[in-house]
Amino acid sequence: MQTNLRPETMERITNAELAKAFIDEQVEAVRAQVGDKKVLLALSGGVDSSVVAALLIKAIGKQLICVHVNHGLMRKNESENVIKLFKDELDANLVYVDATDRFLNLLAGVADPESKRKIIGKEFIEVFADEARKLEGVEFLAQGTIYPDILESIKQAEGKQAVKSHHNVGGLPEDLKFELVEPLKFLYKDEVRVVGEALGLPHAMVYRQPFPGPGLGVRCLGAITRDRLEALREADAILRDEFDKCGLAEKVWQYFIAVPDIKSVGVKNESRYEGWPAIIRAVNTKDAMTATIEEIPYAVLHKITDRITHEVEGINRVLLDLTPKPIGTIEWE
Ligand code: XMP
């Protein structure tokens, strides 16, 4: 009988040896499931979809078609890095779709957080479906579902409400019927990382911090504009660079910049300079249900402030968010 619960006998994957055994087993299972048919995968570049991609490339090579949708809300160089790793280094069959204009045009003027999330989630499915319809002979859809996702859907089926509508590729239109391939569905996140490293993915990718599906869209607060989104992307890249340099990147679970739709008065080159504030958020958590604030040394904060205010067009202040979860959620929207 097919069950969605992790078998009680399944050993926790804690080292490379166990990971290799898991990989061998899944390679066989995937080959047996899909035969010589094609499999489609939405490859965001996040840990789960990247590990599925690497596993399926090993199992079925070019029968896997990865579609990377750039919704225009990615972090700096993120799509470029996905293409470099999967297309150039792993020789994946990768379709790159730059859908920036589609997303940003739909989001123009929309300030309500849930409406933004719904627009991004729905459009993502539409862009992905448009690509799927262009391909012939695809019978399977691979997904980076992991065990906590399964547990979450069981909870939701029992009627417990989620705080925010999360973004995934479920719910494709009726005309696209695929059989699912979910090789990670019984793994916890730490196991996915061990498997990813055993598959040869770079450490930095496998241990990267979580990034929400709606991307920078939920950090460019209120109605998104291209100039504020660009300022956010640049400020976020500086924060990540400085966290890498001082070692905080290894210690902090999630850290990012949010930029609200507020301008304050500043002064630059002896003239009035109106700009947005960049808000730093750096949190630690075990399961994302609660979170505490990571202390950042003042010297690091000064350096980040100095760089952001000098290097990023449109930002004239830097603020630090000290709010734990609860009461704040990790993301601002
Ligand atoms: P919150 O803001 O609810 O976030 O405290 C908890 C964790 O979930 C991430 N997050 C998302 N992840 N799709 C995702 O895959 C989403 O739509 C989404 N929204 C929030 C958030 O970054 C944090 O790690």
CSV table of C-alpha atoms and ligand atoms in Angstrom, one decimal:
chain,number,residue,atom,x,y,z
A,1,MET,CA,0.0,0.0,0.0
A,2,GLN,CA,1.3,3.5,-1.0
A,3,THR,CA,1.5,5.6,2.1
A,4,ASN,CA,2.7,9.2,2.6
A,5,LEU,CA,4.2,8.5,6.0
A,6,ARG,CA,7.9,7.9,6.4
A,7,PRO,CA,8.5,4.2,7.1
A,8,GLU,CA,9.4,3.7,10.7
A,9,THR,CA,12.3,1.5,9.8
A,10,MET,CA,14.0,4.2,7.7
A,11,GLU,CA,17.3,5.1,9.1
A,12,ARG,CA,18.2,8.8,9.5
A,13,ILE,CA,20.7,9.9,6.8
A,14,THR,CA,23.5,11.4,8.7
A,15,ASN,CA,26.6,10.7,6.7
A,16,ALA,CA,28.0,10.3,3.1
A,17,GLU,CA,27.8,6.5,3.2
A,18,LEU,CA,24.1,6.4,4.1
A,19,ALA,CA,23.5,9.2,1.6
A,20,LYS,CA,25.2,7.1,-1.2
A,21,ALA,CA,23.0,4.1,-0.4
A,22,PHE,CA,19.9,6.4,-0.5
A,23,ILE,CA,21.0,7.8,-3.8
A,24,ASP,CA,21.6,4.4,-5.4
A,25,GLU,CA,18.2,3.2,-4.2
A,26,GLN,CA,16.4,6.3,-5.6
A,27,VAL,CA,18.3,6.2,-8.9
A,28,GLU,CA,16.9,2.7,-9.4
A,29,ALA,CA,13.4,3.7,-8.2
A,30,VAL,CA,13.3,6.7,-10.6
A,31,ARG,CA,14.5,4.7,-13.5
A,32,ALA,CA,11.9,2.0,-12.8
A,33,GLN,CA,9.2,4.6,-12.5
A,34,VAL,CA,9.8,6.7,-15.6
A,35,GLY,CA,11.4,4.3,-18.0
A,36,ASP,CA,12.4,6.3,-21.2
A,37,LYS,CA,9.9,9.0,-20.6
A,38,LYS,CA,10.6,12.7,-20.0
A,39,VAL,CA,10.4,14.4,-16.6
A,40,LEU,CA,9.8,18.1,-15.9
A,41,LEU,CA,11.1,20.0,-12.9
A,42,ALA,CA,10.7,23.6,-11.8
A,43,LEU,CA,14.3,24.4,-10.7
A,44,SER,CA,14.3,27.4,-8.5
A,45,GLY,CA,17.9,27.0,-7.3
A,46,GLY,CA,16.7,26.3,-3.7
A,47,VAL,CA,18.2,23.4,-1.8
A,48,ASP,CA,15.3,21.0,-2.4
A,49,SER,CA,14.8,21.5,-6.1
A,50,SER,CA,18.5,21.5,-6.7
A,51,VAL,CA,19.0,18.2,-4.9
A,52,VAL,CA,16.2,16.7,-6.9
A,53,ALA,CA,17.7,18.0,-10.1
A,54,ALA,CA,21.2,16.6,-9.3
A,55,LEU,CA,19.6,13.2,-8.3
A,56,LEU,CA,17.5,13.0,-11.5
A,57,ILE,CA,20.4,14.1,-13.7
A,58,LYS,CA,22.3,11.1,-12.3
A,59,ALA,CA,19.4,8.8,-12.8
A,60,ILE,CA,18.0,9.8,-16.2
A,61,GLY,CA,20.3,12.5,-17.6
A,62,LYS,CA,18.7,14.5,-20.4
A,63,GLN,CA,15.3,12.9,-20.0
A,64,LEU,CA,15.0,15.5,-17.2
A,65,ILE,CA,13.9,18.9,-18.4
A,66,CYS,CA,14.6,21.6,-15.8
A,67,VAL,CA,12.7,24.9,-16.2
A,68,HIS,CA,14.1,27.8,-14.3
A,69,VAL,CA,11.6,30.7,-14.1
A,70,ASN,CA,13.2,34.0,-13.2
A,71,HIS,CA,10.2,36.0,-11.8
A,72,GLY,CA,12.4,39.1,-11.5
A,73,LEU,CA,12.3,38.7,-7.7
A,74,MET,CA,15.5,36.7,-7.4
A,75,ARG,CA,18.5,37.8,-5.4
A,76,LYS,CA,21.6,39.3,-7.2
A,77,ASN,CA,23.2,36.8,-9.6
A,78,GLU,CA,20.9,34.0,-8.5
A,79,SER,CA,19.5,33.0,-11.9
A,80,GLU,CA,23.0,33.3,-13.4
A,81,ASN,CA,24.4,30.9,-10.8
A,82,VAL,CA,21.6,28.3,-11.4
A,83,ILE,CA,22.4,28.4,-15.1
A,84,LYS,CA,26.2,28.2,-14.5
A,85,LEU,CA,25.9,25.2,-12.2
A,86,PHE,CA,23.2,23.2,-13.9
A,87,LYS,CA,23.6,24.0,-17.6
A,88,ASP,CA,27.4,24.6,-17.8
A,89,GLU,CA,28.8,22.3,-15.1
A,90,LEU,CA,26.2,19.5,-14.8
A,91,ASP,CA,25.2,19.6,-18.5
A,92,ALA,CA,21.5,19.6,-17.6
A,93,ASN,CA,18.7,20.0,-20.1
A,94,LEU,CA,17.7,23.5,-18.8
A,95,VAL,CA,15.1,25.9,-20.1
A,96,TYR,CA,15.6,29.5,-18.8
A,97,VAL,CA,12.6,31.8,-18.8
A,98,ASP,CA,13.0,35.4,-18.0
A,99,ALA,CA,9.4,36.3,-16.9
A,100,THR,CA,10.4,39.5,-15.1
A,101,ASP,CA,8.1,41.8,-17.0
A,102,ARG,CA,5.1,39.4,-16.7
A,103,PHE,CA,5.5,39.4,-12.9
A,104,LEU,CA,6.3,43.1,-12.3
A,105,ASN,CA,3.6,44.3,-14.6
A,106,LEU,CA,1.0,42.2,-12.7
A,107,LEU,CA,2.3,43.4,-9.4
A,108,ALA,CA,2.4,47.1,-10.2
A,109,GLY,CA,0.3,49.0,-7.7
A,110,VAL,CA,-0.5,46.0,-5.6
A,111,ALA,CA,0.3,46.7,-1.9
A,112,ASP,CA,-1.6,44.1,0.0
A,113,PRO,CA,0.8,41.3,1.1
A,114,GLU,CA,-1.6,38.3,0.6
A,115,SER,CA,-2.6,39.7,-2.8
A,116,LYS,CA,1.0,40.0,-3.8
A,117,ARG,CA,1.7,36.4,-2.7
A,118,LYS,CA,-1.3,35.1,-4.6
A,119,ILE,CA,-0.4,36.9,-7.8
A,120,ILE,CA,3.2,35.6,-7.7
A,121,GLY,CA,2.1,32.0,-6.9
A,122,LYS,CA,-0.6,32.0,-9.6
A,123,GLU,CA,1.6,33.6,-12.3
A,124,PHE,CA,4.4,31.2,-11.4
A,125,ILE,CA,2.1,28.3,-12.2
A,126,GLU,CA,1.0,30.0,-15.5
A,127,VAL,CA,4.5,30.6,-16.7
A,128,PHE,CA,5.6,27.1,-15.8
A,129,ALA,CA,2.4,25.7,-17.5
A,130,ASP,CA,3.1,27.7,-20.7
A,131,GLU,CA,6.6,26.2,-20.8
A,132,ALA,CA,5.2,22.7,-20.1
A,133,ARG,CA,2.8,23.0,-23.0
A,134,LYS,CA,5.6,23.8,-25.4
A,135,LEU,CA,7.3,20.5,-24.6
A,136,GLU,CA,6.4,17.1,-26.1
A,137,GLY,CA,6.2,13.7,-24.5
A,138,VAL,CA,6.5,14.8,-20.9
A,139,GLU,CA,4.6,12.4,-18.6
A,140,PHE,CA,6.2,13.1,-15.2
A,141,LEU,CA,6.6,16.1,-12.9
A,142,ALA,CA,9.4,16.0,-10.4
A,143,GLN,CA,9.0,18.0,-7.2
A,144,GLY,CA,11.3,18.8,-4.3
A,145,THR,CA,8.7,17.8,-1.8
A,146,ILE,CA,10.3,17.0,1.6
A,147,TYR,CA,8.9,15.3,4.7
A,148,PRO,CA,7.9,18.5,6.5
A,149,ASP,CA,5.8,19.5,3.5
A,150,ILE,CA,3.9,16.2,3.7
A,151,LEU,CA,3.4,16.8,7.4
A,152,GLU,CA,2.2,20.3,6.8
A,153,SER,CA,-0.3,19.2,4.2
A,154,ILE,CA,-1.6,16.6,6.6
A,155,LYS,CA,-2.1,19.3,9.2
A,156,GLN,CA,-3.9,21.5,6.7
A,157,ALA,CA,-6.1,18.7,5.6
A,158,GLU,CA,-7.1,18.4,9.3
A,159,GLY,CA,-8.3,22.0,9.1
A,160,LYS,CA,-5.4,23.9,10.8
A,161,GLN,CA,-4.9,27.3,9.1
A,162,ALA,CA,-1.6,28.5,7.8
A,163,VAL,CA,-0.5,32.1,8.7
A,164,LYS,CA,0.7,32.9,5.1
A,165,SER,CA,-0.2,31.4,1.8
A,166,HIS,CA,3.0,29.6,0.8
A,167,HIS,CA,4.2,29.3,-2.7
A,168,ASN,CA,4.8,26.0,-4.5
A,169,VAL,CA,4.2,24.4,-7.9
A,170,GLY,CA,1.2,22.3,-6.9
A,171,GLY,CA,-2.1,22.9,-8.6
A,172,LEU,CA,-1.2,22.9,-12.3
A,173,PRO,CA,-4.1,23.5,-14.7
A,174,GLU,CA,-6.4,20.6,-15.6
A,175,ASP,CA,-4.9,20.0,-19.1
A,176,LEU,CA,-1.5,19.2,-17.6
A,177,LYS,CA,-1.7,15.9,-15.9
A,178,PHE,CA,1.6,14.5,-14.8
A,179,GLU,CA,2.5,11.6,-12.6
A,180,LEU,CA,4.7,12.9,-9.7
A,181,VAL,CA,8.3,12.0,-9.0
A,182,GLU,CA,9.2,12.9,-5.4
A,183,PRO,CA,12.4,11.3,-4.4
A,184,LEU,CA,13.0,13.4,-1.3
A,185,LYS,CA,9.5,13.1,0.2
A,186,PHE,CA,10.6,11.1,3.2
A,187,LEU,CA,13.6,13.3,4.0
A,188,TYR,CA,14.1,16.0,6.6
A,189,LYS,CA,16.0,19.1,5.6
A,190,ASP,CA,19.3,18.0,7.2
A,191,GLU,CA,19.1,14.7,5.3
A,192,VAL,CA,18.5,16.6,2.0
A,193,ARG,CA,21.7,18.6,2.6
A,194,VAL,CA,23.7,15.4,3.3
A,195,VAL,CA,22.3,13.8,0.1
A,196,GLY,CA,23.1,17.0,-1.9
A,197,GLU,CA,26.7,17.1,-0.8
A,198,ALA,CA,27.0,13.4,-1.6
A,199,LEU,CA,25.7,14.2,-5.1
A,200,GLY,CA,28.6,16.7,-5.5
A,201,LEU,CA,26.6,19.9,-5.2
A,202,PRO,CA,28.7,22.8,-3.7
A,203,HIS,CA,28.6,23.2,0.1
A,204,ALA,CA,27.5,26.9,-0.2
A,205,MET,CA,24.4,25.8,-2.3
A,206,VAL,CA,23.5,22.9,-0.1
A,207,TYR,CA,23.8,24.9,3.1
A,208,ARG,CA,22.4,28.1,1.8
A,209,GLN,CA,19.8,30.0,3.8
A,210,PRO,CA,16.1,29.5,3.0
A,211,PHE,CA,14.6,31.9,0.5
A,212,PRO,CA,10.8,32.3,0.1
A,213,GLY,CA,9.1,31.3,-3.1
A,214,PRO,CA,7.8,34.9,-3.7
A,215,GLY,CA,11.4,36.0,-3.4
A,216,LEU,CA,12.3,39.7,-2.9
A,217,GLY,CA,8.6,40.4,-3.6
A,218,VAL,CA,7.8,40.0,0.1
A,219,ARG,CA,10.8,42.1,1.1
A,220,CYS,CA,10.1,45.0,-1.2
A,221,LEU,CA,7.3,46.0,1.1
A,222,GLY,CA,4.0,47.4,-0.2
A,223,ALA,CA,3.6,48.0,-3.9
A,224,ILE,CA,6.8,46.9,-5.7
A,225,THR,CA,8.5,49.4,-8.0
A,226,ARG,CA,11.5,48.5,-10.1
A,227,ASP,CA,13.8,51.1,-8.6
A,228,ARG,CA,13.1,50.1,-5.0
A,229,LEU,CA,13.4,46.4,-5.9
A,230,GLU,CA,16.8,47.1,-7.5
A,231,ALA,CA,17.9,49.0,-4.3
A,232,LEU,CA,16.8,46.1,-2.2
A,233,ARG,CA,18.7,43.6,-4.4
A,234,GLU,CA,21.9,45.6,-4.1
A,235,ALA,CA,21.6,46.2,-0.4
A,236,ASP,CA,20.9,42.5,0.2
A,237,ALA,CA,24.0,41.5,-1.8
A,238,ILE,CA,26.1,43.8,0.4
A,239,LEU,CA,24.6,42.3,3.6
A,240,ARG,CA,25.3,38.8,2.4
A,241,ASP,CA,28.8,39.7,1.3
A,242,GLU,CA,29.6,41.2,4.8
A,243,PHE,CA,28.1,38.3,6.6
A,244,ASP,CA,30.3,35.9,4.5
A,245,LYS,CA,33.4,38.0,5.3
A,246,CYS,CA,32.9,38.1,9.1
A,247,GLY,CA,31.7,34.5,9.5
A,248,LEU,CA,28.1,35.3,10.5
A,249,ALA,CA,26.8,33.6,7.4
A,250,GLU,CA,27.8,30.2,9.0
A,251,LYS,CA,26.1,31.1,12.3
A,252,VAL,CA,22.8,32.8,11.3
A,253,TRP,CA,19.9,30.8,10.0
A,254,GLN,CA,18.4,33.6,7.8
A,255,TYR,CA,19.4,37.2,7.1
A,256,PHE,CA,18.2,39.6,4.6
A,257,ILE,CA,17.2,43.2,3.9
A,258,ALA,CA,13.6,44.5,3.6
A,259,VAL,CA,12.9,47.9,2.1
A,260,PRO,CA,9.6,49.7,3.0
A,261,ASP,CA,7.8,52.1,0.8
A,262,ILE,CA,8.8,55.1,3.0
A,263,LYS,CA,11.1,57.9,2.2
A,264,SER,CA,13.0,60.1,4.7
A,265,VAL,CA,15.0,63.2,4.3
A,266,GLY,CA,18.8,62.8,4.1
A,267,VAL,CA,21.7,64.8,2.9
A,268,LYS,CA,24.3,63.9,0.2
A,269,ASN,CA,26.9,66.1,-1.4
A,270,GLU,CA,25.5,69.0,0.6
A,271,SER,CA,22.1,68.6,-1.0
A,272,ARG,CA,18.8,67.2,0.2
A,273,TYR,CA,18.7,63.4,-0.5
A,274,GLU,CA,15.4,61.6,-0.1
A,275,GLY,CA,15.7,57.8,0.2
A,276,TRP,CA,14.3,54.6,1.6
A,277,PRO,CA,15.6,52.9,4.7
A,278,ALA,CA,17.1,49.4,4.4
A,279,ILE,CA,16.0,47.2,7.3
A,280,ILE,CA,18.4,44.4,8.4
A,281,ARG,CA,16.8,41.2,9.7
A,282,ALA,CA,19.0,38.3,11.0
A,283,VAL,CA,17.3,35.5,12.9
A,284,ASN,CA,18.0,32.1,14.3
A,285,THR,CA,15.4,29.3,14.5
A,286,LYS,CA,15.1,25.5,14.5
A,287,ASP,CA,11.9,25.1,12.7
A,288,ALA,CA,10.8,28.6,11.5
A,289,MET,CA,7.8,28.5,13.9
A,290,THR,CA,9.6,30.7,16.4
A,291,ALA,CA,12.8,32.8,15.9
A,292,THR,CA,15.3,34.7,18.0
A,293,ILE,CA,17.4,37.7,17.0
A,294,GLU,CA,21.1,37.1,16.2
A,295,GLU,CA,23.4,39.8,17.7
A,296,ILE,CA,25.5,41.5,15.1
A,297,PRO,CA,28.7,43.3,16.3
A,298,TYR,CA,28.5,47.1,16.0
A,299,ALA,CA,31.6,47.1,13.8
A,300,VAL,CA,29.9,44.9,11.3
A,301,LEU,CA,26.7,47.0,11.4
A,302,HIS,CA,28.7,50.2,10.8
A,303,LYS,CA,30.5,48.6,7.8
A,304,ILE,CA,27.2,47.4,6.3
A,305,THR,CA,25.6,50.8,6.9
A,306,ASP,CA,28.5,52.6,5.4
A,307,ARG,CA,28.5,50.4,2.3
A,308,ILE,CA,24.8,50.3,1.7
A,309,THR,CA,24.4,54.1,2.1
A,310,HIS,CA,27.4,54.8,-0.2
A,311,GLU,CA,26.9,52.1,-2.8
A,312,VAL,CA,23.2,51.7,-3.2
A,313,GLU,CA,21.2,54.3,-5.2
A,314,GLY,CA,18.1,55.4,-3.3
A,315,ILE,CA,18.9,54.2,0.2
A,316,ASN,CA,19.8,56.8,2.8
A,317,ARG,CA,19.3,55.0,6.2
A,318,VAL,CA,19.9,51.5,7.6
A,319,LEU,CA,17.8,50.1,10.4
A,320,LEU,CA,18.0,47.0,12.5
A,321,ASP,CA,14.9,44.8,13.2
A,322,LEU,CA,15.1,43.4,16.8
A,323,THR,CA,11.7,41.7,16.8
A,324,PRO,CA,11.5,37.9,17.6
A,325,LYS,CA,8.9,35.5,16.2
A,326,PRO,CA,6.4,35.7,17.6
A,327,ILE,CA,5.4,38.6,17.5
A,328,GLY,CA,6.9,39.4,14.1
A,329,THR,CA,7.0,36.7,11.4
A,330,ILE,CA,10.4,36.2,9.9
A,331,GLU,CA,9.5,37.8,6.6
A,332,TRP,CA,7.8,41.2,6.8
A,333,GLU,CA,4.9,40.2,4.5
B,1,XMP,P1,7.5,33.5,8.2
B,1,XMP,O1,7.6,34.9,7.6
B,1,XMP,O2,6.1,32.9,8.0
B,1,XMP,O3,8.5,32.6,7.5
B,1,XMP,O4,7.9,33.5,9.7
B,1,XMP,C1,9.0,31.3,7.9
B,1,XMP,C2,10.0,30.8,6.9
B,1,XMP,O5,9.3,30.5,5.7
B,1,XMP,C3,9.9,31.2,4.6
B,1,XMP,N1,8.8,31.6,3.7
B,1,XMP,C4,8.5,30.9,2.6
B,1,XMP,N2,9.1,29.8,2.1
B,1,XMP,N3,7.6,29.9,0.3
B,1,XMP,C5,8.6,29.3,0.9
B,1,XMP,O6,9.1,28.3,0.3
B,1,XMP,C6,6.9,31.0,0.8
B,1,XMP,O7,6.0,31.5,0.2
B,1,XMP,C7,7.5,31.5,2.0
B,1,XMP,N4,7.1,32.6,2.8
B,1,XMP,C8,8.0,32.6,3.8
B,1,XMP,C9,10.6,32.4,5.3
B,1,XMP,O8,11.6,32.9,4.5
B,1,XMP,C10,11.1,31.8,6.6
B,1,XMP,O9,12.3,31.1,6.4
